[in-house]
Short mmCIF file of C-alpha atoms in Angstrom, two decimals:
data_model
loop_
_atom_site.label_atom_id
_atom_site.label_comp_id
_atom_site.label_asym_id
_atom_site.label_seq_id
_atom_site.Cartn_x
_atom_site.Cartn_y
_atom_site.Cartn_z
CA MET A 1 -0.97 -30.07 16.28
CA LYS A 2 -3.47 -29.36 19.01
CA ALA A 3 -2.95 -25.59 19.25
CA LEU A 4 -3.76 -25.19 15.55
CA GLU A 5 -6.76 -27.55 15.67
CA ASP A 6 -8.13 -25.65 18.68
CA LYS A 7 -7.68 -22.34 16.87
CA ILE A 8 -9.47 -23.70 13.77
CA LYS A 9 -12.38 -24.86 15.96
CA GLU A 10 -12.52 -21.49 17.73
CA GLN A 11 -11.93 -19.02 14.91
CA GLY A 12 -12.21 -20.88 11.60
CA LYS A 13 -15.39 -20.38 9.61
CA VAL A 14 -16.82 -22.84 7.12
CA ILE A 15 -18.39 -20.93 4.24
CA ALA A 16 -20.15 -22.13 1.10
CA GLY A 17 -20.11 -25.67 2.43
CA ASP A 18 -16.47 -26.55 1.95
CA ILE A 19 -14.32 -23.42 2.14
CA LEU A 20 -12.52 -23.03 5.45
CA LYS A 21 -11.89 -19.38 6.21
CA VAL A 22 -8.92 -18.90 8.52
CA ASP A 23 -8.45 -15.19 7.88
CA ALA A 24 -8.57 -14.51 11.62
CA PHE A 25 -5.19 -16.12 12.36
CA LEU A 26 -3.54 -17.67 9.29
CA ASN A 27 -3.81 -15.71 6.06
CA HIS A 28 -5.05 -12.18 6.58
CA GLN A 29 -4.59 -11.48 10.26
CA ILE A 30 -1.68 -13.64 11.48
CA ASP A 31 -1.36 -15.02 14.99
CA VAL A 32 2.43 -14.74 14.93
CA ASP A 33 2.95 -16.72 18.15
CA LEU A 34 0.93 -19.63 16.77
CA MET A 35 2.72 -19.32 13.42
CA MET A 36 6.13 -19.58 15.12
CA GLN A 37 4.93 -22.66 17.06
CA MET A 38 3.75 -24.20 13.80
CA GLY A 39 7.12 -23.47 12.21
CA LYS A 40 8.89 -25.09 15.15
CA ASP A 41 6.66 -28.16 14.95
CA ILE A 42 7.47 -28.66 11.25
CA TYR A 43 11.15 -28.05 12.02
CA ASN A 44 11.11 -30.67 14.78
CA TYR A 45 9.51 -33.19 12.46
CA TYR A 46 12.08 -32.74 9.66
CA SER A 47 15.10 -31.67 11.73
CA ASP A 48 17.06 -34.85 10.86
CA ARG A 49 16.95 -34.00 7.16
CA PRO A 50 19.69 -31.90 5.53
CA ILE A 51 17.37 -29.08 4.50
CA THR A 52 19.16 -26.20 2.75
CA LYS A 53 16.16 -24.10 1.73
CA VAL A 54 12.45 -23.62 2.44
CA LEU A 55 10.27 -23.02 -0.63
CA THR A 56 6.70 -21.73 -0.68
CA LEU A 57 4.30 -19.87 -2.98
CA GLU A 58 3.13 -16.30 -2.54
CA VAL A 59 1.00 -15.01 -0.79
CA SER A 60 -0.35 -17.05 2.08
CA GLY A 61 2.55 -19.52 2.34
CA ILE A 62 5.07 -16.79 3.19
CA ALA A 63 4.39 -16.42 6.92
CA ILE A 64 4.56 -20.14 7.77
CA ALA A 65 7.54 -20.71 5.45
CA MET A 66 9.37 -17.92 7.21
CA ALA A 67 8.69 -19.47 10.61
CA VAL A 68 9.96 -22.88 9.42
CA ALA A 69 13.08 -21.35 7.82
CA HIS A 70 13.81 -19.42 11.00
CA TYR A 71 14.21 -22.67 12.96
CA PHE A 72 16.20 -24.43 10.21
CA LYS A 73 18.42 -21.30 9.89
CA VAL A 74 18.22 -21.54 6.09
CA PRO A 75 16.97 -19.08 3.44
CA MET A 76 13.30 -19.05 2.45
CA VAL A 77 12.26 -18.59 -1.17
CA PHE A 78 8.75 -17.75 -2.24
CA ALA A 79 7.74 -18.56 -5.80
CA LYS A 80 5.91 -15.78 -7.63
CA LYS A 81 2.65 -16.06 -9.48
CA SER A 82 3.16 -13.17 -11.84
CA GLN A 83 5.98 -11.74 -13.87
CA SER A 84 7.63 -9.06 -11.77
CA LEU A 85 9.34 -5.92 -12.95
CA THR A 86 12.52 -6.98 -11.16
CA LEU A 87 12.24 -10.68 -12.10
CA SER A 88 14.15 -10.16 -15.31
CA ASP A 89 16.76 -12.90 -14.89
CA PRO A 90 16.22 -16.52 -16.05
CA THR A 91 13.49 -18.24 -14.08
CA TYR A 92 12.22 -21.77 -13.57
CA VAL A 93 8.54 -21.76 -14.54
CA SER A 94 5.81 -24.32 -13.96
CA GLN A 95 2.07 -24.28 -14.32
CA ALA A 96 -0.74 -24.96 -11.87
CA TYR A 97 -4.50 -24.99 -12.23
CA SER A 98 -6.61 -22.93 -9.85
CA TYR A 99 -9.95 -24.62 -9.15
CA THR A 100 -11.30 -21.51 -7.43
CA LYS A 101 -10.33 -19.17 -10.27
CA GLU A 102 -10.89 -21.86 -12.94
CA LYS A 103 -7.73 -21.02 -14.85
CA ASN A 104 -4.08 -21.95 -15.17
CA TYR A 105 -1.44 -19.78 -13.59
CA GLN A 106 2.33 -19.74 -13.74
CA VAL A 107 4.64 -20.17 -10.80
CA ARG A 108 8.22 -18.98 -11.12
CA VAL A 109 11.49 -18.80 -9.22
CA ASP A 110 14.66 -16.99 -10.28
CA GLN A 111 17.19 -19.68 -11.22
CA ALA A 112 19.73 -18.12 -8.86
CA TYR A 113 17.73 -19.27 -5.83
CA LEU A 114 17.29 -23.01 -6.48
CA SER A 115 20.17 -25.28 -7.41
CA SER A 116 21.11 -28.94 -7.80
CA SER A 117 22.77 -28.89 -4.37
CA ASP A 118 19.55 -27.86 -2.61
CA CYS A 119 17.56 -30.17 -0.36
CA VAL A 120 14.27 -28.27 -0.32
CA LEU A 121 11.51 -28.36 2.27
CA ILE A 122 8.31 -27.24 0.55
CA VAL A 123 5.87 -25.49 2.89
CA ASP A 124 2.36 -24.18 2.30
CA ASP A 125 -0.68 -23.13 4.29
CA PHE A 126 -3.22 -25.46 2.60
CA LEU A 127 -3.12 -28.78 0.78
CA ALA A 128 -6.30 -29.73 -1.10
CA ASN A 129 -5.96 -30.79 -4.73
CA GLY A 130 -2.17 -30.41 -4.62
CA GLN A 131 -1.85 -28.21 -7.70
CA ALA A 132 0.37 -25.62 -6.02
CA LEU A 133 2.61 -28.28 -4.44
CA LYS A 134 3.05 -30.10 -7.73
CA ALA A 135 4.10 -26.85 -9.39
CA LEU A 136 6.63 -26.19 -6.61
CA ILE A 137 8.00 -29.76 -6.83
CA ASN A 138 8.40 -29.24 -10.55
CA LEU A 139 10.50 -26.09 -9.93
CA VAL A 140 12.83 -28.01 -7.57
CA LYS A 141 13.21 -30.79 -10.17
CA GLN A 142 13.99 -28.28 -12.94
CA ALA A 143 16.82 -27.00 -10.74
CA GLY A 144 18.06 -30.58 -10.25
CA GLY A 145 17.48 -30.29 -6.50
CA GLN A 146 15.95 -32.76 -4.08
CA VAL A 147 12.60 -32.43 -2.28
CA GLY A 148 13.53 -33.07 1.34
CA GLY A 149 9.92 -33.11 2.52
CA ILE A 150 6.63 -31.24 2.50
CA GLY A 151 5.17 -29.35 5.47
CA ILE A 152 1.56 -28.16 5.45
CA ALA A 153 -0.51 -26.20 7.95
CA ILE A 154 -3.97 -27.52 7.01
CA GLU A 155 -4.63 -30.57 4.83
CA LYS A 156 -8.11 -31.23 3.45
CA CYS A 157 -7.74 -35.02 3.50
CA PHE A 158 -10.99 -35.53 1.59
CA GLN A 159 -9.44 -33.96 -1.49
CA ALA A 160 -7.05 -35.95 -3.66
CA GLY A 161 -3.80 -33.95 -3.50
CA GLY A 162 -2.26 -35.49 -0.39
CA GLN A 163 -2.94 -39.08 -1.41
CA GLU A 164 -1.60 -38.54 -4.94
CA LEU A 165 1.62 -36.96 -3.71
CA ARG A 166 2.19 -39.66 -1.06
CA GLN A 167 1.70 -42.32 -3.75
CA GLU A 168 4.39 -40.58 -5.78
CA GLY A 169 6.70 -41.05 -2.80
CA TYR A 170 6.68 -37.59 -1.25
CA HIS A 171 6.62 -37.31 2.51
CA ILE A 172 3.96 -34.88 3.74
CA TYR A 173 3.60 -33.68 7.32
CA SER A 174 0.38 -31.76 7.96
CA LEU A 175 -0.25 -29.96 11.25
CA ALA A 176 -4.05 -30.21 11.02
CA ARG A 177 -5.79 -32.90 8.96
CA ILE A 178 -9.40 -32.18 8.11
CA ALA A 179 -11.57 -35.23 7.38
CA GLY A 180 -14.57 -33.16 6.32
CA PHE A 181 -17.17 -30.59 7.28
CA GLU A 182 -20.48 -31.39 8.98
CA ASN A 183 -23.14 -28.74 9.54
CA GLY A 184 -20.59 -25.97 9.22
CA GLN A 185 -18.25 -27.65 11.71
CA VAL A 186 -14.73 -28.90 11.03
CA ILE A 187 -14.15 -32.62 11.64
CA PHE A 188 -10.50 -33.58 12.04
CA GLU A 189 -9.16 -37.02 11.17
CA GLY A 190 -9.51 -39.29 14.21
CA GLU A 191 -12.50 -37.37 15.53
CA ASN A 192 -15.93 -39.03 15.69
CA GLU A 193 -14.39 -42.43 15.15
CA PRO A 194 -15.70 -45.39 17.12
CA LYS A 195 -14.10 -45.43 20.57
CA ASN A 196 -12.66 -48.69 21.98
CA ASN A 197 -14.53 -48.36 25.24
CA MET B 1 21.21 -0.59 10.21
CA LYS B 2 24.68 -1.66 9.13
CA ALA B 3 23.89 -5.34 8.46
CA LEU B 4 21.18 -4.36 5.97
CA GLU B 5 23.30 -1.66 4.30
CA ASP B 6 26.17 -4.15 3.92
CA LYS B 7 23.82 -6.71 2.40
CA ILE B 8 22.45 -4.13 -0.06
CA LYS B 9 26.00 -3.21 -1.09
CA GLU B 10 26.94 -6.90 -1.51
CA GLN B 11 23.83 -8.39 -3.08
CA GLY B 12 21.56 -5.55 -4.22
CA LYS B 13 21.50 -4.77 -7.93
CA VAL B 14 20.65 -1.42 -9.47
CA ILE B 15 18.76 -1.98 -12.70
CA ALA B 16 17.30 0.47 -15.22
CA GLY B 17 19.04 3.33 -13.44
CA ASP B 18 16.88 3.63 -10.34
CA ILE B 19 15.32 0.26 -9.48
CA LEU B 20 17.04 -1.51 -6.61
CA LYS B 21 16.66 -5.26 -6.90
CA VAL B 22 16.91 -6.98 -3.54
CA ASP B 23 15.47 -10.33 -4.63
CA ALA B 24 18.51 -12.14 -3.25
CA PHE B 25 17.63 -11.50 0.41
CA LEU B 26 14.51 -9.37 0.86
CA ASN B 27 11.62 -10.09 -1.46
CA HIS B 28 12.04 -13.32 -3.41
CA GLN B 29 14.71 -15.23 -1.54
CA ILE B 30 14.59 -14.16 2.11
CA ASP B 31 17.58 -14.06 4.43
CA VAL B 32 15.48 -15.00 7.45
CA ASP B 33 18.22 -14.30 10.00
CA LEU B 34 18.69 -10.79 8.63
CA MET B 35 14.91 -10.32 8.49
CA MET B 36 14.57 -11.25 12.17
CA GLN B 37 17.38 -8.81 13.07
CA MET B 38 15.58 -6.11 11.09
CA GLY B 39 12.35 -6.90 12.92
CA LYS B 40 14.12 -6.67 16.25
CA ASP B 41 15.71 -3.34 15.31
CA ILE B 42 12.32 -1.82 14.44
CA TYR B 43 10.90 -3.32 17.65
CA ASN B 44 13.69 -1.77 19.73
CA TYR B 45 13.06 1.61 18.14
CA TYR B 46 9.31 1.63 18.86
CA SER B 47 9.23 -0.58 21.96
CA ASP B 48 8.07 2.28 24.21
CA ARG B 49 4.90 2.72 22.15
CA PRO B 50 1.70 0.79 23.01
CA ILE B 51 1.57 -1.08 19.69
CA THR B 52 -1.36 -3.52 19.45
CA LYS B 53 -1.01 -4.58 15.82
CA VAL B 54 1.45 -4.58 12.92
CA LEU B 55 -0.04 -3.73 9.51
CA THR B 56 1.56 -4.27 6.11
CA LEU B 57 0.58 -4.80 2.48
CA GLU B 58 0.91 -8.06 0.56
CA VAL B 59 3.26 -9.40 -0.82
CA SER B 60 6.71 -8.21 0.03
CA GLY B 61 5.86 -6.55 3.34
CA ILE B 62 4.73 -9.80 4.94
CA ALA B 63 8.11 -11.21 5.96
CA ILE B 64 9.41 -8.08 7.69
CA ALA B 65 6.01 -7.35 9.28
CA MET B 66 5.99 -10.86 10.70
CA ALA B 67 9.46 -10.37 12.20
CA VAL B 68 8.42 -7.06 13.79
CA ALA B 69 5.16 -8.53 15.17
CA HIS B 70 7.08 -11.49 16.60
CA TYR B 71 9.07 -9.17 18.88
CA PHE B 72 6.06 -7.03 19.83
CA LYS B 73 4.06 -10.22 20.52
CA VAL B 74 1.05 -8.74 18.69
CA PRO B 75 -0.93 -9.94 15.64
CA MET B 76 0.18 -8.99 12.15
CA VAL B 77 -2.37 -8.04 9.48
CA PHE B 78 -1.54 -7.83 5.80
CA ALA B 79 -3.83 -5.75 3.61
CA LYS B 80 -4.87 -7.40 0.37
CA LYS B 81 -4.62 -5.93 -3.09
CA SER B 82 -7.38 -7.97 -4.67
CA GLN B 83 -10.81 -9.14 -3.70
CA SER B 84 -10.42 -12.61 -2.24
CA LEU B 85 -12.91 -15.44 -2.35
CA THR B 86 -12.87 -15.61 1.43
CA LEU B 87 -12.81 -11.82 1.94
CA SER B 88 -16.59 -11.62 1.87
CA ASP B 89 -17.12 -9.70 5.11
CA PRO B 90 -17.17 -5.89 5.30
CA THR B 91 -13.77 -4.41 4.50
CA TYR B 92 -12.03 -1.07 4.81
CA VAL B 93 -10.89 -0.09 1.32
CA SER B 94 -8.49 2.59 0.15
CA GLN B 95 -6.83 3.36 -3.12
CA ALA B 96 -3.18 3.72 -4.12
CA TYR B 97 -1.47 4.55 -7.39
CA SER B 98 1.23 2.25 -8.71
CA TYR B 99 3.88 4.20 -10.61
CA THR B 100 5.46 1.00 -11.96
CA LYS B 101 2.16 -0.42 -13.21
CA GLU B 102 0.73 3.04 -14.01
CA LYS B 103 -2.67 2.32 -12.54
CA ASN B 104 -4.69 2.59 -9.37
CA TYR B 105 -5.17 -0.41 -7.16
CA GLN B 106 -7.31 -1.08 -4.12
CA VAL B 107 -6.02 -2.06 -0.71
CA ARG B 108 -8.41 -3.72 1.73
CA VAL B 109 -8.59 -5.11 5.25
CA ASP B 110 -11.47 -7.03 6.79
CA GLN B 111 -13.11 -4.69 9.33
CA ALA B 112 -12.76 -7.37 12.00
CA TYR B 113 -8.99 -6.91 12.11
CA LEU B 114 -8.60 -3.16 12.66
CA SER B 115 -10.48 -1.26 15.35
CA SER B 116 -10.62 2.08 17.14
CA SER B 117 -8.67 0.60 20.05
CA ASP B 118 -5.70 -0.33 17.85
CA CYS B 119 -2.36 1.47 17.97
CA VAL B 120 -0.95 0.29 14.66
CA LEU B 121 2.68 0.06 13.59
CA ILE B 122 2.74 0.16 9.79
CA VAL B 123 5.64 -1.77 8.27
CA ASP B 124 6.78 -2.16 4.67
CA ASP B 125 9.85 -3.21 2.72
CA PHE B 126 10.21 -0.04 0.61
CA LEU B 127 9.26 3.61 0.91
CA ALA B 128 9.55 5.68 -2.26
CA ASN B 129 6.56 7.77 -3.30
CA GLY B 130 4.59 6.70 -0.23
CA GLN B 131 1.45 5.58 -2.09
CA ALA B 132 1.20 2.22 -0.31
CA LEU B 133 1.82 3.78 3.13
CA LYS B 134 -0.81 6.46 2.56
CA ALA B 135 -3.34 3.77 1.64
CA LEU B 136 -2.50 1.79 4.79
CA ILE B 137 -2.73 4.93 6.98
CA ASN B 138 -6.14 5.57 5.44
CA LEU B 139 -7.31 2.07 6.46
CA VAL B 140 -6.23 2.66 10.07
CA LYS B 141 -8.07 6.01 10.09
CA GLN B 142 -11.24 4.44 8.68
CA ALA B 143 -11.15 2.02 11.61
CA GLY B 144 -10.75 4.95 14.01
CA GLY B 145 -7.39 3.58 15.14
CA GLN B 146 -4.12 5.36 15.77
CA VAL B 147 -0.93 5.11 13.73
CA GLY B 148 1.71 4.35 16.36
CA GLY B 149 4.59 4.66 13.92
CA ILE B 150 5.98 3.54 10.57
CA GLY B 151 8.87 1.11 10.12
CA ILE B 152 10.55 0.67 6.73
CA ALA B 153 13.36 -1.57 5.52
CA ILE B 154 14.64 0.60 2.66
CA GLU B 155 13.74 4.25 2.09
CA LYS B 156 14.56 5.95 -1.20
CA CYS B 157 15.10 9.37 0.34
CA PHE B 158 15.34 11.06 -3.06
CA GLN B 159 11.65 10.32 -3.68
CA ALA B 160 8.97 12.43 -2.04
CA GLY B 161 7.01 9.92 0.08
CA GLY B 162 9.06 10.05 3.27
CA GLN B 163 9.24 13.85 3.40
CA GLU B 164 5.50 14.25 2.72
CA LEU B 165 4.54 11.79 5.44
CA ARG B 166 6.92 13.33 7.99
CA GLN B 167 5.45 16.76 7.21
CA GLU B 168 2.01 15.30 7.95
CA GLY B 169 3.36 14.36 11.38
CA TYR B 170 4.02 10.65 10.96
CA HIS B 171 7.10 9.18 12.54
CA ILE B 172 9.08 7.03 10.11
CA TYR B 173 12.02 4.83 11.07
CA SER B 174 13.90 3.42 8.06
CA LEU B 175 16.64 0.81 8.46
CA ALA B 176 18.48 1.82 5.28
CA ARG B 177 18.20 5.30 3.77
CA ILE B 178 19.27 5.57 0.16
CA ALA B 179 20.38 9.03 -0.99
CA GLY B 180 20.71 8.00 -4.62
CA PHE B 181 22.39 5.79 -7.18
CA GLU B 182 25.70 6.58 -8.87
CA ASN B 183 27.09 4.44 -11.70
CA GLY B 184 24.96 1.50 -10.62
CA GLN B 185 26.10 1.82 -6.98
CA VAL B 186 23.91 2.57 -4.00
CA ILE B 187 24.79 5.70 -2.03
CA PHE B 188 23.36 5.78 1.49
CA GLU B 189 22.57 9.02 3.32
CA GLY B 190 25.70 10.21 5.14
CA GLU B 191 28.02 8.56 2.64
CA ASN B 192 30.26 10.68 0.41
CA GLU B 193 29.59 13.74 2.55
CA PRO B 194 32.45 16.08 3.36
CA LYS B 195 34.45 14.73 6.31
CA ASN B 196 35.42 17.03 9.19
CA ASN B 197 39.07 16.03 9.00
#
């Protein structure tokens, strides 16, 4: 999606070699117009699928998941990372490993909000090693539901998550696909490839 | 706002005497259509004010703040409760007390995203003791900006936050104003009052 790639080039910052900071428009300050366009793009891509629910993980998946759900006109559910005071009813729980925090964390959804009749579109802001996505997929499976597709804002294609999940048969649509970083610059897939002429 | 009050009556659950659980539509599963209506209602109320930014606090303020910002066509910023790996630039920091967790927590925004030229609409899902709102107001003040108004989904009018903030001169618009709970039922302000006829 060109508007997102342009924004990443303009306002994204590469820090510590391989961390892309998109706080300016995606996960601290939110460019709501861009976010709604991104939601519409993911909706257009999956609009032929019988999606009943959009599922994401708190915190930074919420804004894009809401935009996607708005166009599908279905509820959005965000999985929680910690036990909440009001999350006292039975929950589906799965585990993910955080490479940045170097520890396991739990991801949970109240069983009332995922069911065997759900065709779930899983949405997140980043896909790198795929730990969060795998935990979300696991929640949908526990509920007996179907994963109708996966929509991602920014995929780091040089990390293994996307490839692993595609090999398992999941369909992933990513709005911006990063091939790597060079001298603090973002290189998207298809960029810097040999031209035909 | 009648649609929200109806939804609270239908799907809200009062637990432990005075906790209103709205996980079914507001802060775990999200009724996105209702959320967009709520955003539009807050927009309509404050549309004559020169709002440049919508500010909320992660996690459960994000969805409604995004809906409000969508109608204002301005950026949304969500303050963070914890130090993030990518939040390495200078931040405004303020402190709030959590009555449920019985401890202080810090609330921070990257200084790049609030400035002295901002007229900020602060939005949150709940207003009870006002601790979170006071911390957000403090961040706006640190930036030298102006609080253009406060928009709340659900105000617990029997707790002190709303009254204290109004006495300090802040304008608060709440979509649903809860007077109290009786036998596990929600009583809104204006309900159960003596009728004229």
